[in-house]
Amino acid sequence: RAQRTIEPVRLSRGVVMTTIRDIARAAGVSVSTASLAVNGDPRVRPATRAKIEAVAASLDYHPSHVARSLSQGRTWSIQLLNPIEKTMSSGFFTRFVAGLHDGANLHATGVTLAAPSNAEGARTTLERIIRERRADGVVFMNVQPDDPLLDVALNHAYPHVLVGSAVRPDVVTVDSDNHLVALDVTRALLARGSRSILFLNGPEALGFTTARANGFLEAHAELGVEPHPDAVAYTDGTAAEGQRALAERLDAGVPIDAVIAISDFVAVAAMQILRKRGLAIPEDVRVYGINDDDVGRYSVPMLSTVDLRAYELGRTAADLLMNQVEENDTHPARRIVGHRLIERESSA
């Protein structure tokens, strides 16, 4: 049949929208054939697909996200649920989201963010997302290993990925080896002769902070070094609380010749306190951060840190989630993303 000339649909304010029906009429095929062709279905003969694609290009056709969602039962969006009041590391979070976005984008899927300020708000948000099908799946950040949010997702057989470790074996997770992160940093400082190391850790309730504390203590045990009883300081993860914990120990006369901080921001804040007390870095006190945030590159001295490969964590989380969404694969999986120490002036 001869190709027909049509007038595309005109919306308000002069916006023009070409529909799949327009493509079908212009190409002389059925609506179902046109739809299969523009979505790359292999059942459409190559010659027919080429003709339909040419018509679509000439009419500047773009598939309707809403129509595609209705027809395929997908939202083409995934949800990042990050229920935390205070951000521990903006640099880490930014790189993680970039990786998550790029991974989802490979599947023509977007990312939305929800950041409820408390546990009740997080549960209400997740239940609404699932009930109203606002997203095809959820990525959990800053969620405890036994958080009831995980039960909500599992009870609804809802695609999910937890960034961190989980108590339940049926939870899909991606994480750094936080025990090994702290073990490697502590070993590096002990190898340089430090024997009174203070670990400015995050909240004790979080799984990754517990793992890091265990790695810190294991490194001491390997060398037969007995850490101070107050060597691990659990804080809320903010720079202000890190400074307070450090100042309290200095005031109490706790010996400190090195500091490991939960993040680079806390490490830089700790260096301010050390300098105010007349302590030189690294001559008197070596300092190590975690996350490889930009702030550490511009501190004086430049901060030693750990690159947790946040972008790769995000990409891996997207891969694990999209595998569940597209392949309906709910088999529990656990992925570990590696890390590397970045030695700079502050730990020399």
XYZ file of C-alpha atoms in Angstrom:
348
model
C 0.000 0.000 0.000
C 1.129 3.540 -0.752
C 2.360 5.629 2.151
C -0.175 8.252 3.156
C 0.433 11.820 4.206
C -1.180 12.686 7.547
C -1.429 15.641 9.843
C -0.067 14.880 13.316
C -2.195 15.653 16.379
C -1.875 19.212 17.621
C -2.042 19.820 21.363
C -2.650 23.072 23.176
C -0.121 25.913 22.886
C 1.025 24.642 19.495
C 2.603 21.406 20.762
C 2.497 18.677 18.091
C 2.226 15.001 19.067
C 2.411 12.150 16.594
C 0.695 8.988 17.854
C 1.322 5.344 17.042
C -1.968 5.355 15.118
C -0.586 8.108 12.889
C 2.500 6.000 12.199
C 0.364 2.969 11.398
C -1.836 4.881 8.951
C 1.119 6.529 7.223
C 2.981 3.225 6.863
C -0.115 1.284 5.846
C 0.140 -1.263 8.649
C -1.900 -2.187 11.682
C -1.483 -0.314 14.965
C -0.180 -3.482 16.637
C 2.476 -3.979 13.940
C 3.574 -0.355 14.212
C 3.802 -0.647 17.990
C 5.851 -3.842 17.809
C 8.210 -2.278 15.261
C 8.976 0.914 17.202
C 9.610 -1.179 20.314
C 12.116 -3.385 18.472
C 10.091 -6.595 18.520
C 11.926 -9.247 16.425
C 8.634 -10.673 15.135
C 8.302 -7.754 12.689
C 9.972 -8.457 9.330
C 13.103 -6.329 8.763
C 11.698 -4.640 5.652
C 8.468 -3.732 7.439
C 10.348 -2.479 10.490
C 12.603 -0.329 8.302
C 9.590 1.252 6.604
C 7.841 1.950 9.907
C 11.009 3.395 11.458
C 11.466 5.678 8.449
C 7.901 6.949 8.786
C 8.386 7.453 12.547
C 11.569 9.445 11.941
C 9.954 11.619 9.271
C 7.083 12.466 11.629
C 9.407 12.995 14.632
C 7.615 10.285 16.592
C 8.610 9.552 20.209
C 6.901 6.783 22.218
C 4.507 8.020 24.888
C 5.856 7.211 28.341
C 2.331 7.168 29.780
C 0.949 4.898 27.070
C 3.882 2.537 27.357
C 3.440 2.377 31.142
C -0.243 1.500 30.774
C 0.317 -1.137 28.112
C 3.277 -2.862 29.772
C 2.401 -2.464 33.439
C 5.638 -0.578 34.113
C 6.366 2.883 35.458
C 9.847 2.940 33.854
C 11.114 4.439 37.075
C 12.903 3.094 40.136
C 12.792 4.611 43.620
C 15.785 5.473 45.786
C 14.565 5.459 49.391
C 17.096 7.155 51.665
C 15.494 7.665 55.088
C 18.100 9.714 56.920
C 17.955 13.153 58.484
C 21.633 14.009 58.120
C 23.775 13.226 55.106
C 27.099 11.683 56.099
C 28.797 12.283 52.783
C 27.386 14.374 49.984
C 30.232 13.442 47.639
C 29.668 9.708 48.095
C 25.913 10.119 47.666
C 26.315 12.192 44.496
C 28.557 9.602 42.855
C 26.297 6.770 43.958
C 23.226 8.450 42.445
C 25.160 9.105 39.222
C 25.981 5.409 38.942
C 22.415 4.398 39.786
C 21.053 6.798 37.171
C 23.441 5.628 34.444
C 22.654 1.998 35.179
C 18.900 2.594 35.068
C 19.213 4.761 31.976
C 20.598 1.786 30.044
C 17.144 0.267 30.541
C 15.274 3.464 29.534
C 14.361 3.872 33.206
C 14.554 6.957 35.417
C 15.331 7.405 39.120
C 13.267 9.247 41.725
C 14.314 10.065 45.295
C 12.384 9.891 48.544
C 14.065 11.105 51.738
C 11.637 10.719 54.658
C 12.897 12.084 57.955
C 11.765 9.243 60.239
C 10.899 5.541 60.297
C 7.129 6.063 60.160
C 7.454 8.335 57.139
C 9.728 5.822 55.408
C 7.244 2.976 55.864
C 4.302 5.099 54.716
C 6.271 6.204 51.655
C 7.275 2.664 50.704
C 3.765 1.279 51.152
C 2.352 4.036 48.950
C 5.001 3.412 46.282
C 4.109 -0.273 46.192
C 0.338 0.156 46.467
C 0.116 2.814 43.769
C 2.865 1.283 41.602
C 4.767 4.547 41.542
C 8.010 2.745 40.741
C 9.092 -0.626 39.404
C 11.420 -1.274 42.332
C 13.259 0.344 45.245
C 16.876 0.847 46.306
C 17.309 1.224 50.079
C 20.113 3.401 51.485
C 20.929 4.026 55.147
C 18.546 1.285 56.230
C 19.438 -1.030 59.099
C 20.033 -4.717 58.270
C 16.848 -5.793 60.109
C 14.689 -2.776 59.234
C 10.938 -3.525 58.875
C 11.070 -1.762 55.491
C 12.745 -4.863 54.097
C 9.858 -7.010 55.328
C 7.411 -4.726 53.529
C 9.248 -5.208 50.229
C 9.635 -8.963 50.704
C 6.009 -9.506 51.758
C 4.873 -7.806 48.535
C 7.486 -9.623 46.409
C 8.569 -6.126 45.391
C 11.885 -5.726 43.502
C 14.466 -4.244 45.855
C 18.163 -3.767 46.542
C 19.666 -2.862 49.908
C 22.888 -0.861 49.873
C 24.528 -2.541 52.846
C 24.391 -5.901 54.596
C 21.210 -7.638 55.684
C 20.290 -10.056 58.462
C 17.785 -11.890 56.243
C 19.336 -14.064 53.505
C 16.487 -13.332 51.061
C 17.336 -9.615 50.777
C 19.236 -8.525 47.631
C 22.274 -6.455 48.640
C 25.249 -4.555 47.281
C 27.926 -3.287 49.621
C 31.544 -2.486 50.305
C 33.452 -4.890 52.525
C 33.300 -2.475 55.449
C 35.133 -4.817 57.792
C 38.030 -4.975 55.338
C 37.926 -1.197 54.742
C 38.600 -0.461 58.416
C 41.032 -3.371 58.679
C 43.140 -2.031 55.783
C 43.197 1.558 57.059
C 44.083 0.527 60.597
C 46.810 -1.796 59.354
C 48.300 1.063 57.306
C 48.443 3.351 60.339
C 49.799 0.660 62.654
C 52.496 -0.103 60.070
C 53.594 3.544 60.303
C 54.028 3.218 64.054
C 50.714 4.617 65.319
C 49.609 2.907 68.524
C 46.908 5.217 69.935
C 44.348 5.398 67.122
C 40.942 6.998 67.601
C 38.124 5.834 65.325
C 35.434 8.500 64.876
C 32.695 6.120 63.778
C 29.049 6.681 62.779
C 25.841 5.518 64.526
C 26.287 2.208 66.323
C 22.928 0.882 65.080
C 23.999 0.758 61.434
C 25.450 -2.472 60.102
C 28.368 -0.911 58.242
C 29.591 1.020 61.296
C 29.612 -2.163 63.377
C 31.550 -3.954 60.645
C 34.103 -1.149 60.514
C 34.529 -1.150 64.285
C 35.214 -4.898 64.182
C 37.786 -4.424 61.426
C 39.462 -1.673 63.443
C 39.736 -3.915 66.515
C 40.886 -6.942 64.496
C 43.835 -5.013 63.039
C 44.988 -4.199 66.576
C 44.614 -7.828 67.650
C 46.753 -8.989 64.730
C 49.722 -7.031 66.129
C 48.897 -7.640 69.763
C 48.215 -3.931 70.303
C 45.637 -3.083 72.977
C 43.479 -0.108 71.883
C 42.277 2.434 74.428
C 38.823 1.581 75.897
C 37.466 4.770 74.271
C 39.199 4.189 70.938
C 35.897 3.755 69.066
C 33.644 6.808 69.253
C 30.109 6.252 67.963
C 28.564 9.505 66.727
C 25.694 10.566 64.454
C 28.182 10.830 61.608
C 28.213 14.616 61.370
C 31.312 16.814 61.435
C 30.126 18.600 64.594
C 29.693 15.358 66.525
C 33.045 14.106 65.323
C 34.700 17.268 66.622
C 32.889 16.936 69.945
C 33.981 13.314 70.419
C 37.586 14.155 69.585
C 37.656 17.196 71.878
C 36.204 15.187 74.774
C 38.938 12.601 74.529
C 41.688 15.190 74.239
C 40.284 16.966 77.283
C 40.236 13.667 79.180
C 43.900 13.037 78.343
C 43.271 10.058 76.068
C 46.472 9.484 74.044
C 45.877 9.968 70.316
C 48.511 9.657 67.599
C 46.139 8.883 64.696
C 42.494 9.444 63.767
C 40.292 7.440 61.413
C 37.022 9.178 60.543
C 33.739 7.803 59.220
C 33.895 10.282 56.323
C 36.237 12.830 54.815
C 34.100 15.683 56.150
C 34.479 14.377 59.691
C 38.222 13.896 59.112
C 38.707 17.500 57.948
C 36.647 18.738 60.900
C 38.855 16.678 63.220
C 41.965 18.285 61.737
C 40.596 21.695 62.760
C 40.366 20.563 66.379
C 43.851 19.058 66.297
C 45.369 22.261 64.926
C 43.576 24.355 67.552
C 45.191 22.153 70.203
C 48.604 22.826 68.706
C 49.016 19.358 67.191
C 50.722 19.028 63.808
C 49.399 16.742 61.066
C 50.871 14.215 60.380
C 53.877 14.803 62.665
C 51.857 14.513 65.895
C 48.646 12.912 64.688
C 48.014 11.067 61.423
C 44.518 11.409 59.941
C 42.578 9.153 57.591
C 39.116 9.669 56.110
C 36.747 7.413 54.160
C 34.761 8.108 50.936
C 37.252 10.107 48.790
C 35.156 13.292 48.830
C 36.387 16.429 47.085
C 36.933 18.202 50.408
C 39.912 15.933 51.159
C 41.761 16.977 48.009
C 41.737 20.618 49.099
C 42.416 20.217 52.816
C 45.771 21.212 54.306
C 47.461 18.806 54.456
C 45.754 16.756 51.746
C 43.678 14.021 53.313
C 44.404 10.301 53.025
C 41.187 8.432 52.363
C 39.455 5.313 51.043
C 37.796 5.229 47.649
C 34.640 3.133 48.122
C 33.854 3.254 44.393
C 30.472 4.850 44.999
C 29.680 5.120 41.289
C 30.234 1.385 40.840
C 28.022 0.706 43.860
C 25.246 2.696 42.186
C 25.676 0.947 38.841
C 25.645 -2.459 40.529
C 22.505 -1.572 42.502
C 20.776 -0.585 39.251
C 21.863 -3.825 37.544
C 20.579 -5.971 40.410
C 17.258 -4.137 40.550
C 16.622 -4.076 36.794
C 17.399 -7.792 36.654
C 14.490 -8.361 39.031
C 12.202 -5.950 37.188
C 12.871 -7.220 33.668
C 13.686 -10.868 34.272
C 11.474 -11.386 37.336
C 14.548 -12.831 39.038
C 14.015 -12.566 42.794
C 16.793 -15.001 43.693
C 18.743 -13.418 46.578
C 22.055 -11.936 45.499
C 24.906 -10.266 47.335
C 27.511 -8.204 45.515
C 30.650 -6.724 47.038
C 32.344 -3.743 45.381
C 36.045 -3.313 46.090
C 37.868 -0.317 47.579
C 41.335 1.209 47.513
C 43.417 3.274 49.922
C 44.493 6.700 48.694
C 47.616 7.753 50.574
C 48.151 11.502 50.873
C 49.986 13.893 53.173
C 47.814 13.544 56.285
C 48.982 9.995 57.037
C 52.622 10.234 55.949
